[in-house]
PDB file of C-alpha atoms in Angstrom:
ATOM      1  CA  MET A   1      34.995  16.278 -23.714  1.00 84.00           C
ATOM      2  CA  LYS A   2      34.546  14.555 -27.062  1.00 90.00           C
ATOM      3  CA  THR A   3      37.616  13.024 -28.699  1.00 93.00           C
ATOM      4  CA  ILE A   4      37.861  12.315 -32.436  1.00 93.00           C
ATOM      5  CA  THR A   5      40.168   9.489 -33.555  1.00 95.00           C
ATOM      6  CA  ILE A   6      42.038   9.958 -36.828  1.00 95.00           C
ATOM      7  CA  GLU A   7      44.080   7.247 -38.515  1.00 95.00           C
ATOM      8  CA  GLY A   8      46.938   8.817 -40.464  1.00 94.00           C
ATOM      9  CA  GLN A   9      49.969   7.781 -42.496  1.00 93.00           C
ATOM     10  CA  LEU A  10      53.415   9.291 -42.073  1.00 93.00           C
ATOM     11  CA  ARG A  11      54.418  11.579 -44.948  1.00 89.00           C
ATOM     12  CA  THR A  12      57.915  11.117 -46.260  1.00 85.00           C
ATOM     13  CA  GLU A  13      57.718  13.251 -49.396  1.00 85.00           C
ATOM     14  CA  HIS A  14      57.166  17.007 -49.200  1.00 84.00           C
ATOM     15  CA  GLY A  15      56.586  19.718 -51.758  1.00 85.00           C
ATOM     16  CA  LYS A  16      53.826  20.752 -54.124  1.00 87.00           C
ATOM     17  CA  SER A  17      53.790  17.664 -56.335  1.00 88.00           C
ATOM     18  CA  ALA A  18      53.687  15.286 -53.339  1.00 89.00           C
ATOM     19  CA  THR A  19      50.802  17.169 -51.686  1.00 89.00           C
ATOM     20  CA  ARG A  20      48.957  17.424 -55.006  1.00 89.00           C
ATOM     21  CA  GLN A  21      49.234  13.662 -55.407  1.00 91.00           C
ATOM     22  CA  LEU A  22      47.903  13.116 -51.848  1.00 91.00           C
ATOM     23  CA  ARG A  23      44.920  15.395 -52.481  1.00 89.00           C
ATOM     24  CA  SER A  24      44.120  13.598 -55.743  1.00 91.00           C
ATOM     25  CA  GLN A  25      43.795  10.390 -53.670  1.00 93.00           C
ATOM     26  CA  GLY A  26      41.304  12.079 -51.299  1.00 91.00           C
ATOM     27  CA  LEU A  27      43.904  12.577 -48.559  1.00 93.00           C
ATOM     28  CA  VAL A  28      44.578  15.781 -46.623  1.00 94.00           C
ATOM     29  CA  PRO A  29      48.153  16.605 -45.578  1.00 95.00           C
ATOM     30  CA  GLY A  30      48.633  17.745 -41.992  1.00 94.00           C
ATOM     31  CA  VAL A  31      51.261  18.550 -39.414  1.00 95.00           C
ATOM     32  CA  ILE A  32      51.428  17.925 -35.669  1.00 96.00           C
ATOM     33  CA  TYR A  33      53.694  20.323 -33.784  1.00 95.00           C
ATOM     34  CA  GLY A  34      54.349  21.381 -30.193  1.00 93.00           C
ATOM     35  CA  GLY A  35      55.726  18.033 -29.033  1.00 90.00           C
ATOM     36  CA  ALA A  36      59.221  16.566 -29.126  1.00 88.00           C
ATOM     37  CA  GLN A  37      59.276  16.724 -32.929  1.00 91.00           C
ATOM     38  CA  GLU A  38      57.133  17.840 -35.836  1.00 94.00           C
ATOM     39  CA  ILE A  39      55.145  15.023 -37.454  1.00 94.00           C
ATOM     40  CA  ASN A  40      54.019  15.339 -41.083  1.00 95.00           C
ATOM     41  CA  PHE A  41      51.122  13.034 -41.883  1.00 96.00           C
ATOM     42  CA  SER A  42      48.120  12.595 -44.161  1.00 95.00           C
ATOM     43  CA  ALA A  43      44.640  11.197 -43.551  1.00 95.00           C
ATOM     44  CA  PRO A  44      41.403  10.823 -45.533  1.00 95.00           C
ATOM     45  CA  ALA A  45      39.437  14.095 -45.823  1.00 92.00           C
ATOM     46  CA  LYS A  46      36.356  12.505 -44.218  1.00 93.00           C
ATOM     47  CA  ALA A  47      38.386  11.665 -41.069  1.00 94.00           C
ATOM     48  CA  PHE A  48      38.657  15.412 -40.306  1.00 94.00           C
ATOM     49  CA  LYS A  49      34.981  16.171 -40.980  1.00 93.00           C
ATOM     50  CA  SER A  50      33.717  15.940 -37.372  1.00 92.00           C
ATOM     51  CA  LEU A  51      36.750  17.870 -36.091  1.00 93.00           C
ATOM     52  CA  VAL A  52      36.740  20.759 -38.585  1.00 93.00           C
ATOM     53  CA  TYR A  53      33.053  21.333 -39.404  1.00 92.00           C
ATOM     54  CA  THR A  54      31.764  21.942 -35.869  1.00 91.00           C
ATOM     55  CA  PRO A  55      31.505  24.865 -33.452  1.00 89.00           C
ATOM     56  CA  ASN A  56      32.439  22.503 -30.590  1.00 91.00           C
ATOM     57  CA  PHE A  57      35.855  22.322 -28.973  1.00 93.00           C
ATOM     58  CA  GLN A  58      37.167  18.759 -29.260  1.00 94.00           C
ATOM     59  CA  LEU A  59      40.353  16.774 -28.854  1.00 95.00           C
ATOM     60  CA  ALA A  60      41.870  14.706 -31.644  1.00 95.00           C
ATOM     61  CA  GLU A  61      43.763  11.466 -31.157  1.00 95.00           C
ATOM     62  CA  VAL A  62      45.895  10.965 -34.226  1.00 95.00           C
ATOM     63  CA  ASN A  63      47.403   7.522 -34.801  1.00 95.00           C
ATOM     64  CA  VAL A  64      50.479   7.726 -37.029  1.00 95.00           C
ATOM     65  CA  ALA A  65      53.056   4.958 -37.502  1.00 91.00           C
ATOM     66  CA  GLY A  66      51.971   3.089 -34.370  1.00 92.00           C
ATOM     67  CA  LYS A  67      52.054   6.152 -32.087  1.00 94.00           C
ATOM     68  CA  THR A  68      49.090   8.136 -30.752  1.00 95.00           C
ATOM     69  CA  TYR A  69      49.211  11.925 -30.391  1.00 95.00           C
ATOM     70  CA  ARG A  70      46.644  13.886 -28.333  1.00 95.00           C
ATOM     71  CA  CYS A  71      46.055  17.163 -30.177  1.00 96.00           C
ATOM     72  CA  ILE A  72      43.830  20.182 -30.623  1.00 95.00           C
ATOM     73  CA  LEU A  73      42.984  21.813 -33.946  1.00 95.00           C
ATOM     74  CA  LYS A  74      45.040  24.971 -34.513  1.00 94.00           C
ATOM     75  CA  ASP A  75      44.542  25.912 -38.162  1.00 94.00           C
ATOM     76  CA  VAL A  76      42.868  24.710 -41.349  1.00 95.00           C
ATOM     77  CA  GLN A  77      43.250  25.731 -44.972  1.00 95.00           C
ATOM     78  CA  PHE A  78      40.581  25.443 -47.644  1.00 95.00           C
ATOM     79  CA  ASP A  79      40.839  25.621 -51.422  1.00 92.00           C
ATOM     80  CA  LYS A  80      39.823  29.111 -52.589  1.00 94.00           C
ATOM     81  CA  VAL A  81      37.736  27.757 -55.468  1.00 94.00           C
ATOM     82  CA  THR A  82      36.305  24.401 -54.376  1.00 92.00           C
ATOM     83  CA  ASP A  83      36.238  25.108 -50.603  1.00 92.00           C
ATOM     84  CA  ALA A  84      37.712  21.630 -50.029  1.00 92.00           C
ATOM     85  CA  LEU A  85      39.917  21.062 -46.992  1.00 94.00           C
ATOM     86  CA  ILE A  86      43.571  21.132 -48.157  1.00 94.00           C
ATOM     87  CA  HIS A  87      45.685  21.300 -44.951  1.00 94.00           C
ATOM     88  CA  VAL A  88      45.357  20.792 -41.191  1.00 96.00           C
ATOM     89  CA  ASP A  89      47.603  22.048 -38.360  1.00 96.00           C
ATOM     90  CA  LEU A  90      47.329  20.252 -35.020  1.00 96.00           C
ATOM     91  CA  LEU A  91      48.990  21.152 -31.720  1.00 96.00           C
ATOM     92  CA  GLU A  92      50.190  18.212 -29.639  1.00 95.00           C
ATOM     93  CA  LEU A  93      49.178  18.413 -25.981  1.00 95.00           C
ATOM     94  CA  VAL A  94      52.121  18.079 -23.608  1.00 94.00           C
ATOM     95  CA  GLU A  95      50.989  17.878 -19.961  1.00 92.00           C
ATOM     96  CA  ASP A  96      53.508  20.364 -18.487  1.00 92.00           C
ATOM     97  CA  LYS A  97      53.233  22.892 -21.358  1.00 94.00           C
ATOM     98  CA  LYS A  98      50.478  25.530 -21.445  1.00 94.00           C
ATOM     99  CA  VAL A  99      48.439  25.745 -24.640  1.00 94.00           C
ATOM    100  CA  ILE A 100      46.333  28.544 -26.114  1.00 94.00           C
ATOM    101  CA  ALA A 101      42.879  27.428 -27.238  1.00 94.00           C
ATOM    102  CA  SER A 102      39.572  29.029 -28.240  1.00 94.00           C
ATOM    103  CA  ILE A 103      36.854  27.587 -25.990  1.00 95.00           C
ATOM    104  CA  PRO A 104      33.146  28.113 -26.863  1.00 95.00           C
ATOM    105  CA  LEU A 105      30.947  30.104 -24.462  1.00 95.00           C
ATOM    106  CA  LYS A 106      27.663  28.684 -23.168  1.00 95.00           C
ATOM    107  CA  PHE A 107      25.209  31.139 -21.627  1.00 94.00           C
ATOM    108  CA  THR A 108      23.218  29.616 -18.751  1.00 94.00           C
ATOM    109  CA  GLY A 109      20.069  30.827 -17.047  1.00 93.00           C
ATOM    110  CA  ALA A 110      17.495  33.365 -18.212  1.00 92.00           C
ATOM    111  CA  ALA A 111      18.466  37.048 -18.212  1.00 92.00           C
ATOM    112  CA  ALA A 112      16.211  39.330 -16.141  1.00 91.00           C
ATOM    113  CA  GLY A 113      16.243  41.847 -19.015  1.00 90.00           C
ATOM    114  CA  VAL A 114      14.872  39.237 -21.441  1.00 90.00           C
ATOM    115  CA  LYS A 115      12.031  38.432 -19.023  1.00 90.00           C
ATOM    116  CA  ALA A 116      11.262  42.182 -18.973  1.00 88.00           C
ATOM    117  CA  GLY A 117      10.946  42.246 -22.782  1.00 87.00           C
ATOM    118  CA  GLY A 118      14.538  42.814 -23.911  1.00 89.00           C
ATOM    119  CA  ARG A 119      16.502  40.770 -26.432  1.00 91.00           C
ATOM    120  CA  LEU A 120      19.691  38.815 -25.676  1.00 93.00           C
ATOM    121  CA  VAL A 121      22.538  39.656 -28.086  1.00 94.00           C
ATOM    122  CA  PRO A 122      25.634  37.406 -27.908  1.00 95.00           C
ATOM    123  CA  LYS A 123      28.717  39.392 -29.014  1.00 95.00           C
ATOM    124  CA  MET A 124      31.331  36.601 -28.760  1.00 95.00           C
ATOM    125  CA  LYS A 125      31.142  32.856 -29.356  1.00 95.00           C
ATOM    126  CA  THR A 126      34.531  31.841 -27.934  1.00 95.00           C
ATOM    127  CA  LEU A 127      37.184  32.995 -25.487  1.00 95.00           C
ATOM    128  CA  LYS A 128      40.905  32.566 -26.116  1.00 96.00           C
ATOM    129  CA  VAL A 129      42.471  30.973 -23.022  1.00 96.00           C
ATOM    130  CA  LYS A 130      45.911  29.818 -21.931  1.00 96.00           C
ATOM    131  CA  THR A 131      45.993  26.756 -19.687  1.00 95.00           C
ATOM    132  CA  TYR A 132      47.466  23.302 -19.102  1.00 95.00           C
ATOM    133  CA  PRO A 133      45.961  20.478 -21.224  1.00 95.00           C
ATOM    134  CA  LYS A 134      44.388  18.771 -18.171  1.00 94.00           C
ATOM    135  CA  TYR A 135      42.126  21.826 -17.610  1.00 95.00           C
ATOM    136  CA  LEU A 136      40.810  22.016 -21.193  1.00 94.00           C
ATOM    137  CA  LYS A 137      37.054  21.569 -21.397  1.00 93.00           C
ATOM    138  CA  ALA A 138      34.316  21.599 -24.037  1.00 94.00           C
ATOM    139  CA  GLN A 139      32.853  24.993 -23.032  1.00 95.00           C
ATOM    140  CA  ILE A 140      32.958  27.873 -20.562  1.00 95.00           C
ATOM    141  CA  GLU A 141      29.622  28.411 -18.823  1.00 94.00           C
ATOM    142  CA  VAL A 142      28.577  32.013 -18.152  1.00 94.00           C
ATOM    143  CA  ALA A 143      25.543  32.736 -15.938  1.00 94.00           C
ATOM    144  CA  ILE A 144      23.388  35.549 -17.365  1.00 94.00           C
ATOM    145  CA  ASP A 145      20.524  35.610 -14.800  1.00 93.00           C
ATOM    146  CA  ALA A 146      21.376  39.087 -13.423  1.00 91.00           C
ATOM    147  CA  LEU A 147      21.672  40.759 -16.838  1.00 93.00           C
ATOM    148  CA  GLU A 148      19.209  43.703 -17.098  1.00 93.00           C
ATOM    149  CA  ILE A 149      18.038  45.660 -20.189  1.00 90.00           C
ATOM    150  CA  GLY A 150      20.957  47.790 -21.392  1.00 91.00           C
ATOM    151  CA  GLY A 151      23.401  45.624 -19.416  1.00 92.00           C
ATOM    152  CA  ASN A 152      26.571  43.911 -20.657  1.00 94.00           C
ATOM    153  CA  LEU A 153      28.718  41.068 -19.461  1.00 95.00           C
ATOM    154  CA  ARG A 154      32.362  41.666 -20.348  1.00 95.00           C
ATOM    155  CA  VAL A 155      35.367  39.368 -20.697  1.00 95.00           C
ATOM    156  CA  GLU A 156      36.594  40.562 -17.267  1.00 95.00           C
ATOM    157  CA  ASP A 157      33.330  39.256 -15.698  1.00 94.00           C
ATOM    158  CA  VAL A 158      34.191  35.661 -16.648  1.00 93.00           C
ATOM    159  CA  LYS A 159      35.909  34.003 -13.711  1.00 91.00           C
ATOM    160  CA  GLU A 160      37.291  30.629 -14.695  1.00 91.00           C
ATOM    161  CA  GLU A 161      39.730  28.739 -12.467  1.00 92.00           C
ATOM    162  CA  ASN A 162      43.049  27.650 -14.031  1.00 94.00           C
ATOM    163  CA  TYR A 163      42.425  29.770 -17.148  1.00 95.00           C
ATOM    164  CA  GLU A 164      44.344  32.848 -18.195  1.00 95.00           C
ATOM    165  CA  ILE A 165      41.924  34.659 -20.522  1.00 95.00           C
ATOM    166  CA  MET A 166      43.788  36.251 -23.454  1.00 96.00           C
ATOM    167  CA  ASN A 167      40.966  38.482 -24.798  1.00 96.00           C
ATOM    168  CA  SER A 168      40.858  42.190 -23.896  1.00 96.00           C
ATOM    169  CA  PRO A 169      39.011  42.471 -20.532  1.00 95.00           C
ATOM    170  CA  ARG A 170      36.675  45.323 -21.593  1.00 96.00           C
ATOM    171  CA  ILE A 171      35.124  43.574 -24.625  1.00 96.00           C
ATOM    172  CA  PRO A 172      31.415  42.750 -24.111  1.00 95.00           C
ATOM    173  CA  ILE A 173      30.538  39.070 -24.586  1.00 96.00           C
ATOM    174  CA  VAL A 174      26.749  39.361 -24.247  1.00 95.00           C
ATOM    175  CA  SER A 175      24.222  42.159 -23.754  1.00 94.00           C
ATOM    176  CA  VAL A 176      20.471  42.711 -23.433  1.00 92.00           C
ATOM    177  CA  VAL A 177      19.013  45.391 -25.707  1.00 91.00           C
ATOM    178  CA  THR A 178      15.632  47.097 -25.850  1.00 86.00           C
ATOM    179  CA  THR A 179      13.321  45.697 -28.509  1.00 81.00           C
ATOM    180  CA  ARG A 180      11.276  47.878 -30.875  1.00 76.00           C
ATOM    181  CA  ALA A 181       8.027  46.661 -29.256  1.00 74.00           C
ATOM    182  CA  LEU A 182       9.290  47.696 -25.809  1.00 72.00           C
ATOM    183  CA  ARG A 183      10.313  51.160 -27.098  1.00 73.00           C
ATOM    184  CA  GLN A 184       6.837  51.666 -28.656  1.00 76.00           C
ATOM    185  CA  GLU A 185       5.210  50.544 -25.403  1.00 75.00           C
ATOM    186  CA  GLU A 186       7.288  53.077 -23.421  1.00 72.00           C
ATOM    187  CA  ALA A 187       6.480  55.840 -25.927  1.00 75.00           C
ATOM    188  CA  SER A 188       2.728  55.219 -25.748  1.00 77.00           C
ATOM    189  CA  ALA A 189       2.847  55.037 -21.928  1.00 72.00           C
ATOM    190  CA  ALA A 190       4.571  58.465 -21.703  1.00 65.00           C
ATOM    191  CA  PRO A 191       2.091  61.377 -21.451  1.00 62.00           C
ATOM    192  CA  ALA A 192       1.709  63.401 -24.642  1.00 54.00           C
ATOM    193  CA  LYS A 193       3.363  66.863 -24.448  1.00 54.00           C
ATOM    194  CA  LYS A 194       1.359  69.957 -25.431  1.00 50.00           C
TER     195      LYS A 194
END
């Protein structure tokens, strides 16, 4: 799994004026929580770019005041007008503490229904899981080979070792639907009624 390294400075001043001053210098305030103590830090906006603006699940190693913290991204805040990144929340990974993370889904194989003329429709991009940090991975692979036209794969069909899946089990994650061309083909193949 890819790890992004971020060099940060410890924040000593808090409040609106202090954060405004940081942002005017091109820095983004952030917080690391979940460990022994909460760490308030700031880092250049461009340091967060490859962590925030991606659909991939990645780890962040944040170096602050000579210490390194292994984290995952939990929340981001953007300016309502300029859409600039204004705050980052990171969760520190502690080996014996379970974390909740959203892991991207990767569909593998070719669905039988697609080969028969159907269209694959992904309904979910990520699954929310609860697990220990050592089991975190970049994506959850889901085999779709057996999926027929009109068929669904649901959250309950995903079997992943060491993961407690937090999503509702009945929600469909991917389905194969009939295409317009296939419906027209079936209609023209049916005998005309008199």
